[in-house]
Amino acid sequence: MKDKVRDWLETGKVDLFLGYKQVDGHPLPHAFSKENLAELGELIVSPARYALEKLATEILAIKPALKIGILGRDCNQRAVNVLTVHQQISPGQIQILEVNCCPSPLRKHAACSTLQPQTYGAVKLELGVDNNMSVAQMDQFDQESLYSRWMYEFQKCLKCYGCRDICPVCFCKECSLENNDLVATGGLPPEVPLFHLIRAVHMAGRCVDCGLCEEACPVDIPLRLLYRKVNGIVKDLFGYETGGSHEQPPFSLLGESTPPEAEPHSKAV
Amino acid sequence: MYRLVPSVCSYCGTGCGVLFEVLDGQLLKTLPLKTHPVNQGKLCIKGWNLHEFVNSRMRLQSPLLKVNGRFHDVTWNRALQFTAEKLKGIIEKYGPDSVGVLVSAKITNEENYLLQKFARAVVGTNNVDHCARL
Ligand code: SF4
Ligand code: SF4
Ligand code: SF4
C-alpha cells in the first residue's frame, strides 16, 4: 500500500494523497505529498472512518487543478461515483486506493468503524426503532406503530445538522434544511418530522449508505435505516442503484447540474 | 498545504474533540474527532461551526477601550495598564471584596487556576464564580 502511494506521488498520478496517520493516539486523516514522502512510513488504514472524498472535494472546489488520491473503502467509492454523477468532481480528479472492507461471515460488521453493532436500551426498543433493524424487519410494524416509533426517534433531534455536515454527498449550496420557509432556523425543537423527511427525500438517489450520519448523530436516530428505506423505493420504482450507476438519478429530469463552488470562508457579516 | 489539526471545542465545558481542516493556512471546516473519548464522533451545532467564529469578520482582533462613549482599538499594553489602574483605584477606595472574578468554561483548567489565583492572591478576594452558574 505504501509503495503504491509512493509511486502515485512520485509519478504525479496524484498531487496529494489522503490517508491516515496515528497522531497522539488517534488515527487521523492526513495529507501525504511528494514533499513529505518520508512520512509514508506512518500511513495506516484507520478503524475510524472519515469521509476522505468529502475532504478531497472541498479541496478541489478551491484548487480544481489538483489530482487527489484517497484511501477508500466501498462506501468511499460509491460516494465518489455520486459526486461525479452530480458534477461536483470530474472523473479522475479523485483516485481511490482500495482497502479492505468486505463483511465476512466471521465479522459481519467489519465493514464499518464498529466491529459489533451497538446494543440499545429497553425503552428505545419498546418505543422507538432499533438501529440494527433491516428494512424488511421494520416493514413488519403496522402503520400506527411505525408512525409512533419514528416520531419517538425524530423528537430526540437536537438539530445539530451533523447528519448533513458529515455526509459525503451533501453538497448543495443552498440547503433546504436552512430554508426558513421549510424549517425555521435558529430555534428548537426542530420541525418534526419535517426536518427528517426533507433530508430523507433529498437522499433518494444520492445516499450511498455509508452510515456516517448515524455515527455522527448524538441521539442515535436510525438515519441509515431511514435512507435505506427511501433508496429501496428508488430501486424498486426506477431500477436505479445509487452509487453504483454512472447515470443521472431518475430525479434530474431537467438535466440540472450544480457546479462546484467553494463555500465562502465565513457566513457571518 | 492541507492539514488536519486535532483540537478541543472552545464553546462549552464538555470539551468535545474536533478536527480542523486547514488549507493554505485558512480554516475551512470543523469535523468531530471520531476517536475522542468525550464526544465519540459527535458534536453539537456550536462545535460543528467553530470555523465560523474564527473566520468571522466580526471577531475582535484587539482590545477595545471606551473613550467618550465610543470604543477604540488599543494595544494590549494600554488595555492592561488601564484596567490595572482602574482596579487598583477601586480596591483602594472600596476594598478587595468590591471586586469579583468570573472564570469561564471556555478557557483551560490552567487559565481558570490562574484567574482564581489572581482573585485570591493579587486582588485579595474570594469572590470567584463561574459562567456556568449564570
Ligand atoms: S448514509 Fe448518511 S452520511 Fe452516508 S451518504 Fe447516506 S445520508 Fe449521507
Ligand atoms: S445528526 Fe441527529 S440530532 Fe443532529 S440534526 Fe441530524 S438527526 Fe438531528
Ligand atoms: S461541541 Fe458542543 S457540547 Fe461539545 S464542547 Fe463544543 S459546545 Fe460543548
XYZ file of C-alpha atoms and ligand atoms in Angstrom:
427
model
C 0.000 0.000 0.000
C 2.774 2.427 0.976
C 4.753 1.584 -2.160
C 1.747 2.229 -4.300
C 1.106 5.615 -2.713
C 4.793 6.482 -3.104
C 4.550 5.515 -6.750
C 1.397 7.585 -7.265
C 3.004 10.648 -5.692
C 6.355 10.267 -7.421
C 4.918 9.751 -10.880
C 2.481 12.613 -10.381
C -0.564 10.409 -10.767
C -1.809 12.336 -7.747
C -0.548 15.554 -6.153
C -1.944 14.822 -2.742
C -2.872 11.598 -1.019
C -5.363 11.492 1.831
C -4.767 8.556 4.122
C -4.488 8.127 7.852
C -1.734 8.589 10.384
C -1.632 7.936 14.117
C -1.397 11.279 15.953
C -1.402 11.404 19.765
C -3.143 8.036 19.888
C -5.824 8.991 17.380
C -5.967 7.697 13.821
C -6.405 10.957 11.923
C -6.823 11.729 8.248
C -3.536 13.008 6.908
C -2.433 14.540 3.614
C 0.680 12.909 2.168
C 2.505 14.664 -0.637
C 5.666 14.478 -2.688
C 7.323 16.898 -0.266
C 6.885 14.623 2.730
C 7.455 11.157 1.263
C 9.332 10.141 4.426
C 6.041 10.317 6.298
C 4.658 7.470 4.202
C 6.065 5.015 6.722
C 3.315 6.177 9.068
C 0.460 5.642 6.625
C -2.186 3.405 8.200
C -5.679 2.128 7.482
C -7.862 3.617 10.162
C -10.595 1.762 12.014
C -12.370 5.112 12.362
C -13.839 6.282 9.075
C -13.739 9.840 7.829
C -15.291 10.935 4.547
C -11.951 11.465 2.769
C -13.763 12.008 -0.525
C -15.628 14.910 1.052
C -12.370 16.464 2.235
C -10.928 15.953 -1.247
C -13.987 17.542 -2.879
C -13.660 20.560 -0.612
C -10.012 20.987 -1.586
C -10.869 20.564 -5.283
C -13.552 23.246 -5.076
C -10.759 25.676 -4.209
C -7.926 24.114 -6.227
C -9.562 22.407 -9.216
C -6.236 21.670 -10.912
C -5.158 19.173 -8.270
C -5.407 15.412 -8.508
C -6.084 13.773 -5.191
C -5.711 10.158 -4.143
C -7.608 8.744 -1.205
C -7.603 5.568 0.790
C -11.047 4.192 0.168
C -13.464 1.511 1.134
C -16.565 0.621 -0.854
C -18.604 3.468 0.601
C -15.941 5.994 -0.430
C -16.052 4.592 -3.958
C -19.835 4.875 -4.105
C -19.690 8.438 -2.814
C -17.101 9.368 -5.465
C -19.456 7.925 -8.091
C -22.337 10.033 -6.823
C -20.166 13.158 -6.623
C -19.101 12.564 -10.223
C -22.670 11.992 -11.415
C -23.672 15.255 -9.754
C -20.701 17.039 -11.308
C -19.095 18.029 -8.043
C -15.866 16.464 -9.287
C -14.699 15.454 -12.748
C -13.891 11.840 -13.491
C -10.306 11.106 -12.489
C -9.895 14.036 -10.124
C -10.119 11.669 -7.196
C -8.231 8.360 -7.405
C -9.097 5.665 -4.909
C -6.638 3.218 -3.454
C -8.944 0.452 -2.357
C -8.584 -1.082 1.053
C -10.395 -3.975 2.590
C -13.967 -3.507 3.580
C -15.807 -6.734 2.917
C -18.002 -8.004 5.715
C -17.231 -11.677 6.107
C -19.377 -14.331 7.765
C -16.996 -14.112 10.706
C -17.125 -10.368 11.099
C -20.467 -9.218 9.811
C -19.911 -5.642 10.893
C -16.267 -5.291 9.980
C -17.409 -3.063 7.142
C -17.509 -0.040 9.366
C -15.917 1.557 12.368
C -17.660 -0.732 14.807
C -16.987 -4.421 14.759
C -20.015 -5.161 16.867
C -23.340 -3.430 16.436
C -24.232 -1.195 19.327
C -26.971 -2.542 21.554
C -29.767 -0.283 22.677
C -31.794 0.083 25.858
C -35.212 -1.396 26.577
C -37.084 1.903 26.248
C -35.797 2.560 22.742
C -36.565 -0.993 21.665
C -40.081 -0.709 23.124
C -40.960 2.749 21.822
C -38.519 3.584 19.079
C -36.701 1.947 16.200
C -33.715 -0.344 16.690
C -30.814 0.991 14.623
C -29.748 -2.567 13.814
C -33.037 -3.415 12.125
C -33.233 -4.255 8.456
C -35.783 -2.538 6.242
C -37.684 -5.827 5.999
C -37.875 -6.111 9.778
C -39.048 -2.532 10.084
C -41.753 -3.104 7.486
C -43.338 -5.663 9.793
C -44.637 -2.919 12.085
C -48.159 -1.699 11.319
C -48.670 1.895 10.176
C -49.657 3.234 13.568
C -46.731 1.702 15.338
C -44.344 2.823 12.582
C -45.563 6.379 12.971
C -45.222 6.482 16.727
C -41.873 4.722 16.691
C -40.342 7.075 14.124
C -41.829 10.097 15.888
C -40.212 8.853 19.096
C -36.882 8.866 17.279
C -37.319 12.175 15.456
C -38.391 14.162 18.511
C -34.990 13.478 20.074
C -33.273 15.504 17.351
C -31.023 18.318 18.575
C -30.867 19.948 15.163
C -27.095 19.833 15.194
C -27.057 19.438 11.396
C -24.333 16.849 11.952
C -26.075 14.354 9.666
C -25.855 16.860 6.846
C -22.425 18.236 7.644
C -20.740 14.851 7.727
C -22.492 13.424 4.682
C -20.152 12.954 1.707
C -22.961 13.541 -0.780
C -24.497 16.623 0.876
C -23.038 19.423 -1.199
C -25.923 21.748 -2.072
C -25.040 25.391 -1.862
C -28.465 26.248 -0.552
C -29.603 23.572 1.842
C -33.341 23.078 2.215
C -32.760 22.387 5.887
C -31.764 26.044 6.209
C -34.662 27.349 4.161
C -36.806 29.349 6.569
C -39.961 28.533 4.620
C -39.445 24.854 5.356
C -37.503 24.672 8.591
C -37.250 27.649 10.915
C -33.569 28.217 11.585
C -32.125 29.360 14.860
C -34.682 27.652 17.065
C -35.511 24.425 18.815
C -37.186 21.981 18.724
C -36.832 21.254 15.019
C -39.916 20.733 12.887
C -40.654 17.089 13.465
C -40.936 15.077 11.308
C -40.463 17.635 8.524
C -36.732 18.136 9.110
C -36.010 14.433 8.737
C -38.414 13.844 5.906
C -36.912 16.670 3.858
C -33.493 15.156 4.318
C -34.820 11.675 3.556
C -36.407 12.831 0.308
C -33.205 14.578 -0.721
C -31.208 11.433 -0.067
C -33.251 9.477 -2.585
C -30.897 8.592 -5.407
C -27.991 10.128 -3.510
C -27.348 8.356 -0.210
C -24.570 5.797 -0.564
C -25.363 4.052 2.719
C -22.034 4.885 4.343
C -23.637 5.279 7.746
C -21.553 8.300 8.728
C -24.668 10.338 9.536
C -25.859 7.769 12.009
C -22.416 7.639 13.608
C -22.470 11.425 13.966
C -25.989 11.650 15.370
C -25.718 12.465 19.090
C -29.130 10.939 19.807
C -28.867 7.676 17.840
C -31.648 8.253 15.341
C -31.568 5.319 12.878
C -30.886 7.618 9.919
C -29.191 4.984 7.827
C -32.230 2.745 8.022
C -34.482 5.639 7.013
C -32.413 6.404 3.910
C -32.119 2.701 3.113
C -35.890 2.546 3.023
C -36.022 5.585 0.742
C -33.408 4.217 -1.625
C -35.126 0.836 -1.625
C -38.149 2.608 -3.086
C -35.950 4.351 -5.691
C -34.572 0.995 -6.707
C -37.963 -0.712 -6.860
C -39.637 2.062 -8.849
C -36.846 3.203 -11.128
C -34.324 0.379 -11.030
C -31.687 2.925 -10.051
C -28.814 1.707 -7.900
C -27.454 4.737 -6.048
C -23.684 4.938 -6.017
C -23.297 2.052 -8.437
C -24.528 3.868 -11.507
C -22.820 6.408 -13.696
C -26.121 7.719 -14.920
C -28.078 10.655 -13.612
C -30.575 9.642 -10.914
C -34.207 9.498 -12.069
C -34.950 12.838 -10.381
C -32.721 15.005 -12.546
C -35.406 15.291 -15.196
C -34.333 18.750 -16.231
C -30.712 17.757 -16.522
C -29.912 20.183 -13.761
C -26.374 20.446 -12.601
C -24.927 22.040 -9.513
C -21.485 23.335 -10.366
C -18.982 23.014 -7.565
C -18.458 26.218 -5.714
C -16.212 26.966 -2.803
C -18.155 27.897 0.265
C -17.377 31.392 1.456
C -14.986 31.260 4.373
C -17.405 32.930 6.656
C -21.137 33.336 6.527
C -21.107 35.939 9.257
C -21.176 39.553 8.177
C -0.623 22.800 2.218
C -3.539 20.770 3.548
C -3.545 19.733 7.181
C -5.987 18.305 9.690
C -5.423 19.680 13.147
C -6.918 17.987 16.215
C -8.192 20.328 18.886
C -10.809 20.750 21.591
C -14.044 22.680 21.163
C -13.862 26.001 22.947
C -17.576 26.608 23.302
C -18.501 24.786 26.486
C -17.091 22.776 29.343
C -17.853 19.405 27.767
C -14.645 19.613 25.777
C -15.502 17.666 22.620
C -12.650 16.659 20.342
C -12.642 18.366 16.952
C -10.574 18.236 13.818
C -9.894 21.389 11.842
C -9.442 21.268 8.074
C -6.763 23.791 7.160
C -5.906 24.639 3.552
C -3.027 27.056 2.992
C -3.386 28.442 6.498
C -7.137 29.060 6.088
C -9.535 27.237 8.373
C -12.097 25.566 6.099
C -14.296 23.317 8.183
C -14.676 21.585 11.515
C -15.173 17.838 11.925
C -15.852 15.744 15.005
C -12.870 13.724 16.192
C -14.167 10.185 15.793
C -11.969 8.511 18.365
C -12.232 11.177 21.063
C -13.434 9.611 24.333
C -15.692 12.549 25.217
C -17.803 13.012 22.108
C -17.116 9.805 20.163
C -17.504 11.400 16.765
C -20.476 13.595 17.577
C -20.782 17.366 18.038
C -23.500 19.867 18.825
C -24.286 22.646 16.365
C -21.811 25.012 18.018
C -18.935 22.599 17.701
C -19.743 21.915 14.040
C -19.387 25.622 13.294
C -16.226 26.547 15.182
C -14.545 27.711 11.967
C -17.267 30.336 11.514
C -16.290 32.390 14.509
C -12.589 32.002 13.868
C -13.080 33.392 10.352
C -15.775 35.896 11.260
C -15.174 39.488 10.282
C -16.967 40.465 13.480
C -14.253 38.833 15.536
C -12.387 41.204 17.833
C -8.736 41.324 16.864
C -7.554 43.754 19.521
C -8.797 45.076 22.878
C -11.324 47.900 22.831
C -11.340 50.853 25.189
C -14.334 53.126 25.639
C -13.330 56.760 25.437
C -16.032 59.438 25.433
C -18.733 56.856 24.814
C -17.028 55.251 21.813
C -14.966 52.098 21.521
C -11.432 52.422 20.209
C -8.892 49.770 19.225
C -5.974 49.873 21.643
C -2.841 47.812 22.223
C -2.756 45.089 24.858
C -0.267 47.140 26.865
C -2.576 50.115 27.008
C -5.619 47.974 27.833
C -3.867 46.101 30.637
C -2.384 49.275 32.053
C -5.750 50.987 32.060
C -7.512 48.005 33.691
C -4.823 47.637 36.334
C -5.054 51.292 37.297
C -8.848 51.190 37.457
C -8.868 48.007 39.550
C -6.248 49.437 41.860
C -8.295 52.580 42.368
C -11.451 50.602 43.129
C -9.661 48.283 45.559
C -8.057 51.207 47.397
C -11.327 53.030 47.708
C -13.803 50.210 48.427
C -11.631 47.251 49.499
C -10.795 43.961 47.731
C -14.274 42.489 48.206
C -15.693 45.092 45.872
C -14.153 43.061 43.042
C -15.468 39.786 41.679
C -13.877 37.476 39.120
C -15.905 35.384 36.689
C -13.969 32.446 35.289
C -15.142 30.514 32.275
C -15.894 27.093 30.857
C -14.424 28.211 27.565
C -10.885 28.528 28.836
C -8.453 25.877 30.009
C -8.018 24.449 33.502
C -4.721 26.249 33.810
C -6.217 29.581 32.847
C -9.013 29.069 35.365
C -6.429 28.248 38.003
C -4.514 31.423 37.191
C -7.681 33.508 37.402
C -8.666 32.268 40.856
C -5.053 32.786 41.937
C -5.272 36.313 40.617
C -8.503 36.900 42.552
C -7.266 35.431 45.825
C -3.581 36.308 45.857
C -3.428 39.552 43.863
C -6.800 41.188 44.433
C -7.397 39.550 47.808
C -10.987 38.393 47.463
C -12.838 35.085 47.480
C -15.404 36.421 45.018
C -14.764 33.853 42.308
C -17.603 32.441 40.281
C -18.171 30.622 37.053
C -20.135 31.367 33.914
C -21.874 28.004 34.090
C -23.834 29.265 37.115
C -25.192 32.364 35.420
S -25.551 7.119 4.993
Fe -25.862 9.203 5.769
S -23.860 10.217 5.567
Fe -23.814 8.365 4.265
S -24.446 9.080 2.226
Fe -26.290 8.366 3.281
S -27.140 10.212 4.221
Fe -25.022 10.683 3.683
S -27.406 14.317 13.469
Fe -29.189 13.569 14.611
S -29.575 15.183 16.151
Fe -28.221 16.080 14.604
S -29.637 17.104 13.161
Fe -29.218 15.045 12.349
S -30.891 13.794 13.152
Fe -30.852 15.657 14.379
S -19.344 20.573 20.528
Fe -20.995 21.409 21.764
S -21.152 20.046 23.562
Fe -19.142 19.688 22.590
S -17.733 21.070 23.699
Fe -18.447 22.172 21.864
S -20.197 23.358 22.585
Fe -19.812 21.786 24.138
